[in-house]
Amino acid sequence: MTYDVIVVGAGPGGATCAWKCAALGLKVLIVDRAPSLPRYKPCGGGIPSSLVRHVEGLEPEKFADLTVTKLRHTWRGKSPVLAEMTCSNGEPAQVWMVQRPRFDTYLVEKAQAAGAELKLGVKVSDVTVAADSVTVTAGDESWTARYVVGADGAKGIVGARVGLRLGKRWGIAREVEIPYAPPASASGGAEILMDACYLDYGSVKNGYAWIFPKAGYLSVGAGMLVPRQPKAEQNVGKILMDAIHTMLGSVGMTYPEGAEAPKLWAHPIPFWTGMEPLATKDGRVLLVGDAAGVVQPLFGEGIQYAVRTGNIAAQHLASNTTQSYTAAVREELAGEFDAALRVGKVFHKTPYLSYRLGVKNPAGTKLVGRLMSGEVSLEHLEQRIYDKLKNPFK
Ligand SMILES: Cc1cc2nc3c(=O)[nH]c(=O)nc-3n(C[C@H](O)[C@H](O)[C@H](O)COP(=O)(O)OP(=O)(O)OC[C@H]3O[C@@H](n4cnc5c(N)ncnc54)[C@H](O)[C@@H]3O)c2cc1C
């Protein structure tokens, strides 16, 4: 057999898994269909700094473009409220803004430095499981390993080839990247705070719109985060586009048209129910990241969960305990995801009330800061929201 592990997909989930497996002494091949790196992925690129509590060896100074410590909230583009995210000691809580090509390449280089072999331009088309090995095929080439990790994203094929994640549930997001430099003078155009994430509610039912700043551009998007959209909302693309216009309007910007128009991306956001297995019964094939659907359903946040499941998978691969991988992911994430779903349900049922009492209240942003720094959990956030709804004037 040539490899211990073949990882399909070199995004954050696959690259972390390859890095950690190689660091634990496994012989690893990581393949991606991209012909070269860095490669683009539509994404807001916001990562809570709490991630360092879960995965050792990350160096944010090497991959974070900017650090955000404030949130600026609007309701349908109006009445902006700017609030600080803080830790319990009063220090600013941090959310890293990463450019995905740079972040993903950073992780792949960590994997290579630890000894993983990288092959690009490999579009995997089939996965065949035998008694003690798995074969991965791309065109007329194939490779064999003891284990395969499907890290091939929301529309990945590894899971489908081995009977995993067949009844996927989706949300959807649209995003555009608009070149931006802070104006030289006060009258020189829209001024975006480079240490704030801009969030707009009310324009997208069951979701929100955002501006996430980067060095040299703004990631502007909108997402609908409820799996299986109601029939009345078939025109999701237009709703999301209108929300992007509203978001831009709230900061005095317009969508660039004509030759200036940037590419508008649409991409699914997959969700895991917590019940579906994330590995085959024999433990030969495991799924991580978007391929597993591990996206937190309140914010639509998936990078940290891709990295975390990549890390968990590596521990199980190195100890030959892959059959308990799903249970380990469930133990680490199901509580968070269930709380996120419940909070989302309350928020989406009573969006304006939730916005007025929770989001717009500076105490709400402080609490989010504690969540982003890892001081409190989503379960804690949920409890605080219920307390507030029960007794709004306390
Ligand atoms: C518009 C939008 C904005 C988002 N913003 C945020 C955000 O701000 N913060 C956040 O945390 N999350 C965000 N997300 C979610 C986040 O982008 C994903 O959760 C994250 O990219 C998952 O990483 P991954 O490694 O699992 O998959 P991916 O990043 O999708 O990587 C999968 C890799 O697999 C490769 N691949 C696919 N098929 C094959 C094949 N057949 N053979 C070989 N290689 C293959 C692809 O080329 C790719 O490199 C956003 C998502 C969207 C759509």
Short mmCIF file of C-alpha atoms and ligand atoms in Angstrom, two decimals:
data_model
loop_
_atom_site.label_atom_id
_atom_site.label_comp_id
_atom_site.label_asym_id
_atom_site.label_seq_id
_atom_site.Cartn_x
_atom_site.Cartn_y
_atom_site.Cartn_z
CA MET A 1 0.00 0.00 0.00
CA THR A 2 1.37 3.40 -0.95
CA TYR A 3 -0.12 5.72 1.69
CA ASP A 4 -1.62 5.61 5.17
CA VAL A 5 -4.07 8.39 4.30
CA ILE A 6 -5.23 10.10 1.11
CA VAL A 7 -6.96 13.42 1.73
CA VAL A 8 -9.21 14.65 -1.10
CA GLY A 9 -9.46 18.46 -1.04
CA ALA A 10 -6.89 21.03 0.11
CA GLY A 11 -9.24 23.54 1.77
CA PRO A 12 -8.98 24.25 5.52
CA GLY A 13 -10.50 20.87 6.48
CA GLY A 14 -8.29 18.73 4.23
CA ALA A 15 -5.10 20.73 4.72
CA THR A 16 -5.45 20.62 8.53
CA CYS A 17 -6.14 16.89 8.44
CA ALA A 18 -3.10 16.28 6.20
CA TRP A 19 -0.92 18.52 8.40
CA LYS A 20 -1.90 16.81 11.66
CA CYS A 21 -1.74 13.27 10.17
CA ALA A 22 1.76 13.91 8.80
CA ALA A 23 2.84 15.45 12.11
CA LEU A 24 1.63 12.26 13.83
CA GLY A 25 3.90 10.18 11.59
CA LEU A 26 1.44 8.99 8.91
CA LYS A 27 2.34 8.82 5.21
CA VAL A 28 -0.08 11.27 3.63
CA LEU A 29 -1.09 12.26 0.10
CA ILE A 30 -3.28 15.35 -0.31
CA VAL A 31 -4.90 15.97 -3.71
CA ASP A 32 -6.96 18.85 -5.06
CA ARG A 33 -8.61 19.48 -8.40
CA ALA A 34 -7.20 23.03 -8.44
CA PRO A 35 -4.36 23.21 -10.99
CA SER A 36 -2.29 25.44 -8.71
CA LEU A 37 -2.26 27.16 -5.32
CA PRO A 38 -3.32 29.67 -4.09
CA ARG A 39 -6.84 28.90 -5.36
CA TYR A 40 -9.98 30.99 -4.85
CA LYS A 41 -12.98 30.02 -2.67
CA PRO A 42 -16.00 32.34 -2.19
CA CYS A 43 -15.97 33.06 1.54
CA GLY A 44 -16.24 35.96 3.99
CA GLY A 45 -13.04 34.71 5.62
CA GLY A 46 -14.06 35.53 9.20
CA ILE A 47 -12.54 33.20 11.82
CA PRO A 48 -13.07 33.60 15.58
CA SER A 49 -9.81 33.67 17.53
CA SER A 50 -11.27 30.93 19.77
CA LEU A 51 -9.94 28.51 17.14
CA VAL A 52 -6.50 28.52 18.81
CA ARG A 53 -8.11 26.87 21.83
CA HIS A 54 -8.96 23.84 19.70
CA VAL A 55 -6.02 23.38 17.33
CA GLU A 56 -2.36 23.72 18.32
CA GLY A 57 0.28 25.32 16.13
CA LEU A 58 -1.78 27.97 14.29
CA GLU A 59 0.07 31.27 13.76
CA PRO A 60 -2.53 34.00 13.08
CA GLU A 61 0.20 36.57 12.43
CA LYS A 62 1.11 34.54 9.33
CA PHE A 63 -2.38 34.25 7.81
CA ALA A 64 -4.71 36.96 9.22
CA ASP A 65 -5.12 39.94 6.94
CA LEU A 66 -6.86 42.15 9.51
CA THR A 67 -8.25 41.73 13.01
CA VAL A 68 -11.80 42.85 13.69
CA THR A 69 -12.90 43.84 17.20
CA LYS A 70 -16.20 45.63 16.50
CA LEU A 71 -19.57 44.84 14.96
CA ARG A 72 -21.68 47.40 13.16
CA HIS A 73 -25.35 46.37 13.02
CA THR A 74 -28.17 47.72 10.83
CA TRP A 75 -31.81 46.76 10.30
CA ARG A 76 -32.65 46.85 6.57
CA GLY A 77 -29.72 49.19 6.04
CA LYS A 78 -30.87 51.75 8.60
CA SER A 79 -30.00 53.02 12.12
CA PRO A 80 -26.41 51.80 12.40
CA VAL A 81 -25.13 50.75 15.81
CA LEU A 82 -21.42 50.20 16.35
CA ALA A 83 -20.41 48.09 19.34
CA GLU A 84 -17.17 46.62 20.70
CA MET A 85 -16.63 42.91 21.17
CA THR A 86 -14.85 42.48 24.48
CA CYS A 87 -13.41 39.68 26.60
CA SER A 88 -14.34 39.47 30.29
CA ASN A 89 -11.08 41.28 31.23
CA GLY A 90 -12.12 44.23 29.03
CA GLU A 91 -9.59 43.44 26.27
CA PRO A 92 -10.96 43.53 22.69
CA ALA A 93 -12.20 40.14 21.45
CA GLN A 94 -10.80 39.26 18.05
CA VAL A 95 -12.16 37.86 14.81
CA TRP A 96 -9.50 37.29 12.14
CA MET A 97 -10.21 38.33 8.58
CA VAL A 98 -8.41 35.96 6.23
CA GLN A 99 -8.03 35.97 2.48
CA ARG A 100 -8.89 32.38 1.72
CA PRO A 101 -6.23 31.79 -0.95
CA ARG A 102 -3.57 32.87 1.57
CA PHE A 103 -5.07 31.04 4.57
CA ASP A 104 -5.61 27.77 2.71
CA THR A 105 -2.11 27.88 1.21
CA TYR A 106 -0.67 28.53 4.69
CA LEU A 107 -2.30 25.30 5.93
CA VAL A 108 -1.19 23.28 2.88
CA GLU A 109 2.38 24.48 3.43
CA LYS A 110 2.14 23.35 7.08
CA ALA A 111 1.05 19.92 5.79
CA GLN A 112 3.95 19.77 3.33
CA ALA A 113 6.45 20.91 5.96
CA ALA A 114 5.21 18.06 8.19
CA GLY A 115 5.88 15.59 5.34
CA ALA A 116 2.59 15.33 3.39
CA GLU A 117 2.84 14.94 -0.39
CA LEU A 118 0.69 17.30 -2.51
CA LYS A 119 -0.69 16.60 -5.99
CA LEU A 120 -2.66 19.34 -7.77
CA GLY A 121 -4.88 19.16 -10.84
CA VAL A 122 -6.29 15.85 -9.54
CA LYS A 123 -10.09 15.77 -9.86
CA VAL A 124 -11.20 12.68 -7.99
CA SER A 125 -14.03 10.85 -9.75
CA ASP A 126 -14.30 7.61 -7.80
CA VAL A 127 -13.55 6.00 -4.45
CA THR A 128 -13.58 2.21 -4.02
CA VAL A 129 -13.45 0.57 -0.62
CA ALA A 130 -11.88 -2.91 -0.20
CA ALA A 131 -11.46 -4.98 2.97
CA ASP A 132 -8.27 -3.28 4.14
CA SER A 133 -7.70 -0.42 1.71
CA VAL A 134 -9.35 2.38 -0.26
CA THR A 135 -8.58 3.38 -3.85
CA VAL A 136 -9.05 6.90 -5.16
CA THR A 137 -9.38 7.41 -8.93
CA ALA A 138 -8.92 10.54 -11.02
CA GLY A 139 -9.05 10.08 -14.80
CA ASP A 140 -6.78 7.13 -15.62
CA GLU A 141 -4.71 7.44 -12.45
CA SER A 142 -5.39 5.86 -9.07
CA TRP A 143 -3.81 5.73 -5.61
CA THR A 144 -4.39 3.39 -2.69
CA ALA A 145 -4.26 4.01 1.07
CA ARG A 146 -5.44 2.49 4.33
CA TYR A 147 -7.84 5.43 4.78
CA VAL A 148 -9.39 8.21 2.70
CA VAL A 149 -10.60 11.56 4.00
CA GLY A 150 -13.27 13.38 1.99
CA ALA A 151 -12.50 17.10 2.44
CA ASP A 152 -13.88 18.02 -0.96
CA GLY A 153 -16.32 20.70 0.14
CA ALA A 154 -20.07 21.23 0.01
CA LYS A 155 -20.51 19.56 -3.38
CA GLY A 156 -17.88 16.88 -2.76
CA ILE A 157 -18.20 13.46 -4.33
CA VAL A 158 -16.26 11.29 -1.87
CA GLY A 159 -19.18 11.02 0.57
CA ALA A 160 -21.67 10.22 -2.20
CA ARG A 161 -19.39 7.48 -3.62
CA VAL A 162 -19.36 5.63 -0.29
CA GLY A 163 -22.99 6.23 0.71
CA LEU A 164 -22.46 9.09 3.20
CA ARG A 165 -24.33 12.43 3.34
CA LEU A 166 -26.89 11.36 0.73
CA GLY A 167 -29.77 13.51 2.02
CA LYS A 168 -27.86 16.80 2.25
CA ARG A 169 -29.59 19.90 3.62
CA TRP A 170 -28.45 23.26 2.29
CA GLY A 171 -28.57 26.98 2.80
CA ILE A 172 -27.21 29.33 0.15
CA ALA A 173 -25.00 32.42 0.05
CA ARG A 174 -23.96 34.95 -2.57
CA GLU A 175 -20.81 36.97 -2.33
CA VAL A 176 -18.79 39.52 -4.24
CA GLU A 177 -15.39 41.07 -3.61
CA ILE A 178 -15.23 44.80 -4.19
CA PRO A 179 -11.86 46.54 -4.40
CA TYR A 180 -11.63 49.12 -1.63
CA ALA A 181 -9.08 51.51 -0.19
CA PRO A 182 -9.95 53.89 2.68
CA PRO A 183 -10.46 57.41 1.23
CA ALA A 184 -7.57 59.84 1.56
CA SER A 185 -9.85 62.70 2.71
CA ALA A 186 -13.13 62.91 4.64
CA SER A 187 -15.07 63.84 1.47
CA GLY A 188 -13.37 61.19 -0.65
CA GLY A 189 -16.03 58.46 -0.56
CA ALA A 190 -17.43 55.79 1.73
CA GLU A 191 -15.33 55.16 4.80
CA ILE A 192 -15.33 51.59 6.03
CA LEU A 193 -13.86 50.78 9.43
CA MET A 194 -11.17 48.17 8.90
CA ASP A 195 -11.61 46.81 12.42
CA ALA A 196 -15.36 46.16 12.12
CA CYS A 197 -17.64 43.56 10.55
CA TYR A 198 -20.80 45.09 9.09
CA LEU A 199 -23.95 43.02 9.55
CA ASP A 200 -27.43 43.81 8.22
CA TYR A 201 -30.60 42.01 9.31
CA GLY A 202 -34.20 42.00 8.12
CA SER A 203 -33.54 42.04 4.35
CA VAL A 204 -33.00 38.28 4.18
CA LYS A 205 -35.51 36.12 5.99
CA ASN A 206 -33.60 33.40 7.86
CA GLY A 207 -30.23 34.99 7.26
CA TYR A 208 -28.25 38.22 7.08
CA ALA A 209 -25.96 40.30 4.89
CA TRP A 210 -22.36 41.27 5.64
CA ILE A 211 -19.31 43.31 4.76
CA PHE A 212 -16.05 41.75 5.95
CA PRO A 213 -13.03 44.02 5.32
CA LYS A 214 -9.76 42.75 3.84
CA ALA A 215 -6.55 44.53 2.86
CA GLY A 216 -7.50 46.02 -0.52
CA TYR A 217 -11.08 44.79 -0.84
CA LEU A 218 -14.39 44.12 0.91
CA SER A 219 -16.13 40.74 0.99
CA VAL A 220 -19.79 41.65 0.60
CA GLY A 221 -22.40 38.93 0.79
CA ALA A 222 -25.74 37.64 2.00
CA GLY A 223 -26.82 34.19 3.07
CA MET A 224 -30.01 32.26 3.79
CA LEU A 225 -29.17 29.82 6.50
CA VAL A 226 -32.26 27.70 6.92
CA PRO A 227 -32.02 24.31 5.29
CA ARG A 228 -34.78 23.68 2.69
CA GLN A 229 -36.19 27.06 1.80
CA PRO A 230 -39.96 27.56 2.09
CA LYS A 231 -41.72 27.47 -1.31
CA ALA A 232 -42.62 31.16 -1.01
CA GLU A 233 -38.92 31.96 -1.13
CA GLN A 234 -37.98 30.35 -4.42
CA ASN A 235 -36.45 33.56 -5.68
CA VAL A 236 -33.53 33.26 -3.32
CA GLY A 237 -30.97 34.69 -5.76
CA LYS A 238 -32.84 37.99 -6.08
CA ILE A 239 -33.53 38.24 -2.35
CA LEU A 240 -29.82 37.81 -1.62
CA MET A 241 -28.83 40.28 -4.32
CA ASP A 242 -31.27 42.88 -2.96
CA ALA A 243 -29.80 42.33 0.51
CA ILE A 244 -26.29 42.96 -0.88
CA HIS A 245 -27.52 46.24 -2.42
CA THR A 246 -29.09 47.23 0.92
CA MET A 247 -25.88 46.36 2.78
CA LEU A 248 -23.80 48.48 0.40
CA GLY A 249 -26.34 51.32 0.54
CA SER A 250 -26.02 51.38 4.34
CA VAL A 251 -22.35 52.43 3.99
CA GLY A 252 -22.94 54.85 1.09
CA MET A 253 -21.64 52.49 -1.61
CA THR A 254 -23.27 51.15 -4.76
CA TYR A 255 -22.75 47.85 -6.53
CA PRO A 256 -20.12 48.33 -9.26
CA GLU A 257 -21.76 47.93 -12.70
CA GLY A 258 -20.54 47.45 -16.28
CA ALA A 259 -16.89 46.70 -16.93
CA GLU A 260 -16.19 47.36 -13.23
CA ALA A 261 -18.63 44.66 -12.10
CA PRO A 262 -16.86 42.04 -9.99
CA LYS A 263 -17.78 38.35 -10.24
CA LEU A 264 -20.81 37.47 -8.14
CA TRP A 265 -20.53 34.00 -6.61
CA ALA A 266 -23.30 31.73 -5.38
CA HIS A 267 -22.38 28.79 -3.19
CA PRO A 268 -24.30 26.25 -1.09
CA ILE A 269 -23.91 26.11 2.69
CA PRO A 270 -24.30 22.50 3.82
CA PHE A 271 -25.70 21.50 7.21
CA TRP A 272 -25.14 18.34 9.25
CA THR A 273 -28.10 17.07 11.30
CA GLY A 274 -25.84 15.62 13.97
CA MET A 275 -27.43 12.23 13.29
CA GLU A 276 -25.83 11.23 9.99
CA PRO A 277 -22.63 9.17 10.16
CA LEU A 278 -19.48 10.99 9.04
CA ALA A 279 -17.50 7.79 8.40
CA THR A 280 -18.20 4.48 6.72
CA LYS A 281 -19.02 1.58 9.09
CA ASP A 282 -15.58 0.05 8.57
CA GLY A 283 -13.98 3.44 9.31
CA ARG A 284 -12.05 3.44 5.99
CA VAL A 285 -13.54 6.74 4.70
CA LEU A 286 -14.10 9.85 6.83
CA LEU A 287 -15.61 13.23 5.97
CA VAL A 288 -14.45 16.59 7.34
CA GLY A 289 -15.47 20.24 6.90
CA ASP A 290 -18.15 21.17 4.36
CA ALA A 291 -18.07 17.63 2.94
CA ALA A 292 -19.40 16.57 6.36
CA GLY A 293 -21.75 19.58 6.53
CA VAL A 294 -20.21 20.87 9.76
CA VAL A 295 -21.23 24.51 9.33
CA GLN A 296 -22.61 26.29 12.39
CA PRO A 297 -26.19 27.10 11.38
CA LEU A 298 -26.63 30.44 13.19
CA PHE A 299 -23.81 32.39 11.50
CA GLY A 300 -23.13 30.03 8.57
CA GLU A 301 -19.59 29.78 9.89
CA GLY A 302 -17.62 26.78 8.61
CA ILE A 303 -13.87 27.49 8.56
CA GLN A 304 -13.19 26.77 12.23
CA TYR A 305 -15.32 23.62 12.07
CA ALA A 306 -13.49 22.40 8.96
CA VAL A 307 -10.17 22.91 10.77
CA ARG A 308 -11.48 21.28 13.96
CA THR A 309 -12.94 18.21 12.23
CA GLY A 310 -9.72 17.89 10.18
CA ASN A 311 -7.84 17.81 13.47
CA ILE A 312 -10.22 15.34 15.15
CA ALA A 313 -10.06 13.06 12.10
CA ALA A 314 -6.25 13.08 12.23
CA GLN A 315 -6.22 11.98 15.89
CA HIS A 316 -8.53 9.06 15.03
CA LEU A 317 -6.56 8.10 11.91
CA ALA A 318 -3.29 8.05 13.83
CA SER A 319 -4.75 5.86 16.58
CA ASN A 320 -6.69 3.57 14.18
CA THR A 321 -9.93 4.50 15.95
CA THR A 322 -11.77 5.86 12.92
CA GLN A 323 -14.96 3.96 13.77
CA SER A 324 -15.47 6.31 16.72
CA TYR A 325 -14.84 9.46 14.65
CA THR A 326 -18.54 10.37 14.20
CA ALA A 327 -19.16 10.00 17.93
CA ALA A 328 -16.17 12.25 18.68
CA VAL A 329 -17.42 14.97 16.31
CA ARG A 330 -20.88 14.66 17.81
CA GLU A 331 -19.48 15.03 21.31
CA GLU A 332 -17.46 18.12 20.40
CA LEU A 333 -19.91 19.91 18.09
CA ALA A 334 -23.50 18.68 18.45
CA GLY A 335 -24.21 20.75 21.58
CA GLU A 336 -22.97 23.94 19.86
CA PHE A 337 -24.85 23.24 16.64
CA ASP A 338 -28.11 22.36 18.41
CA ALA A 339 -27.92 25.59 20.43
CA ALA A 340 -27.19 27.55 17.22
CA LEU A 341 -30.23 25.99 15.53
CA ARG A 342 -32.51 26.81 18.46
CA VAL A 343 -31.25 30.41 18.69
CA GLY A 344 -31.68 30.72 14.91
CA LYS A 345 -35.28 29.52 15.17
CA VAL A 346 -36.12 32.13 17.81
CA PHE A 347 -34.31 34.85 15.86
CA HIS A 348 -35.95 33.99 12.54
CA LYS A 349 -39.42 33.76 14.10
CA THR A 350 -39.19 37.18 15.76
CA PRO A 351 -36.41 38.92 13.83
CA TYR A 352 -37.19 42.53 14.67
CA LEU A 353 -37.79 41.89 18.37
CA SER A 354 -34.61 39.80 18.57
CA TYR A 355 -32.73 42.55 16.76
CA ARG A 356 -34.02 45.30 19.06
CA LEU A 357 -33.54 43.41 22.32
CA GLY A 358 -30.46 41.35 21.57
CA VAL A 359 -28.39 42.41 18.58
CA LYS A 360 -28.77 46.18 18.92
CA ASN A 361 -28.09 46.07 22.63
CA PRO A 362 -24.30 46.63 23.16
CA ALA A 363 -24.41 43.88 25.80
CA GLY A 364 -25.34 41.48 22.96
CA THR A 365 -22.17 42.36 21.01
CA LYS A 366 -20.08 42.03 24.19
CA LEU A 367 -21.48 38.54 24.63
CA VAL A 368 -20.66 37.70 21.01
CA GLY A 369 -17.12 38.91 21.78
CA ARG A 370 -16.89 36.37 24.58
CA LEU A 371 -18.13 33.72 22.19
CA MET A 372 -15.55 34.72 19.56
CA SER A 373 -12.72 34.58 22.08
CA GLY A 374 -13.92 31.20 23.35
CA GLU A 375 -14.77 32.37 26.88
CA VAL A 376 -18.39 31.29 26.58
CA SER A 377 -20.17 28.66 24.51
CA LEU A 378 -23.13 28.89 22.16
CA GLU A 379 -25.15 27.08 24.82
CA HIS A 380 -24.36 29.94 27.23
CA LEU A 381 -25.33 32.51 24.59
CA GLU A 382 -28.62 30.66 24.09
CA GLN A 383 -29.38 30.75 27.83
CA ARG A 384 -28.68 34.50 27.99
CA ILE A 385 -31.03 35.09 25.04
CA TYR A 386 -33.85 33.13 26.70
CA ASP A 387 -33.31 35.05 29.95
CA LYS A 388 -33.55 38.33 28.02
CA LEU A 389 -36.69 37.30 26.13
CA LYS A 390 -38.36 36.18 29.36
CA ASN A 391 -37.48 39.43 31.08
CA PRO A 392 -36.70 42.08 28.43
CA PHE A 393 -36.33 44.99 30.86
CA LYS A 394 -33.89 43.35 33.24
C1 LIG B 1 -20.36 33.12 0.47
C2 LIG B 1 -19.81 32.35 1.64
C3 LIG B 1 -19.22 33.05 2.70
C4 LIG B 1 -18.69 32.35 3.79
N1 LIG B 1 -18.11 33.06 4.81
C5 LIG B 1 -17.58 32.39 5.86
C6 LIG B 1 -16.93 33.10 6.91
O1 LIG B 1 -16.80 34.32 6.89
N2 LIG B 1 -16.43 32.38 7.95
C7 LIG B 1 -16.54 31.03 8.01
O2 LIG B 1 -16.09 30.42 9.00
N3 LIG B 1 -17.12 30.32 7.01
C8 LIG B 1 -17.63 30.96 5.94
N4 LIG B 1 -18.19 30.25 4.92
C9 LIG B 1 -18.12 28.77 4.95
C10 LIG B 1 -16.70 28.31 4.55
O3 LIG B 1 -16.34 28.89 3.32
C11 LIG B 1 -16.64 26.78 4.43
O4 LIG B 1 -17.25 26.22 5.57
C12 LIG B 1 -15.18 26.29 4.32
O5 LIG B 1 -14.62 26.68 3.08
C13 LIG B 1 -15.11 24.76 4.43
O6 LIG B 1 -13.79 24.33 4.19
P1 LIG B 1 -13.52 22.88 3.56
O7 LIG B 1 -12.05 22.66 3.65
O8 LIG B 1 -14.41 21.89 4.18
O9 LIG B 1 -14.01 22.98 2.04
P2 LIG B 1 -13.54 23.92 0.85
O10 LIG B 1 -12.91 25.15 1.36
O11 LIG B 1 -14.72 24.04 -0.05
O12 LIG B 1 -12.40 23.08 0.11
C14 LIG B 1 -12.72 21.93 -0.64
C15 LIG B 1 -11.56 21.64 -1.58
O13 LIG B 1 -11.85 20.41 -2.26
C16 LIG B 1 -11.46 20.53 -3.61
N5 LIG B 1 -12.26 19.55 -4.38
C17 LIG B 1 -13.60 19.55 -4.57
N6 LIG B 1 -13.98 18.49 -5.30
C18 LIG B 1 -12.84 17.80 -5.59
C19 LIG B 1 -12.57 16.62 -6.32
N7 LIG B 1 -13.55 15.91 -6.92
N8 LIG B 1 -11.29 16.20 -6.42
C20 LIG B 1 -10.28 16.89 -5.82
N9 LIG B 1 -10.48 18.03 -5.13
C21 LIG B 1 -11.74 18.48 -5.00
C22 LIG B 1 -11.75 21.98 -3.96
O14 LIG B 1 -10.97 22.41 -5.07
C23 LIG B 1 -11.36 22.69 -2.66
O15 LIG B 1 -10.01 23.11 -2.67
C24 LIG B 1 -18.74 30.92 3.83
C25 LIG B 1 -19.32 30.23 2.77
C26 LIG B 1 -19.85 30.93 1.69
C27 LIG B 1 -20.46 30.15 0.56
#
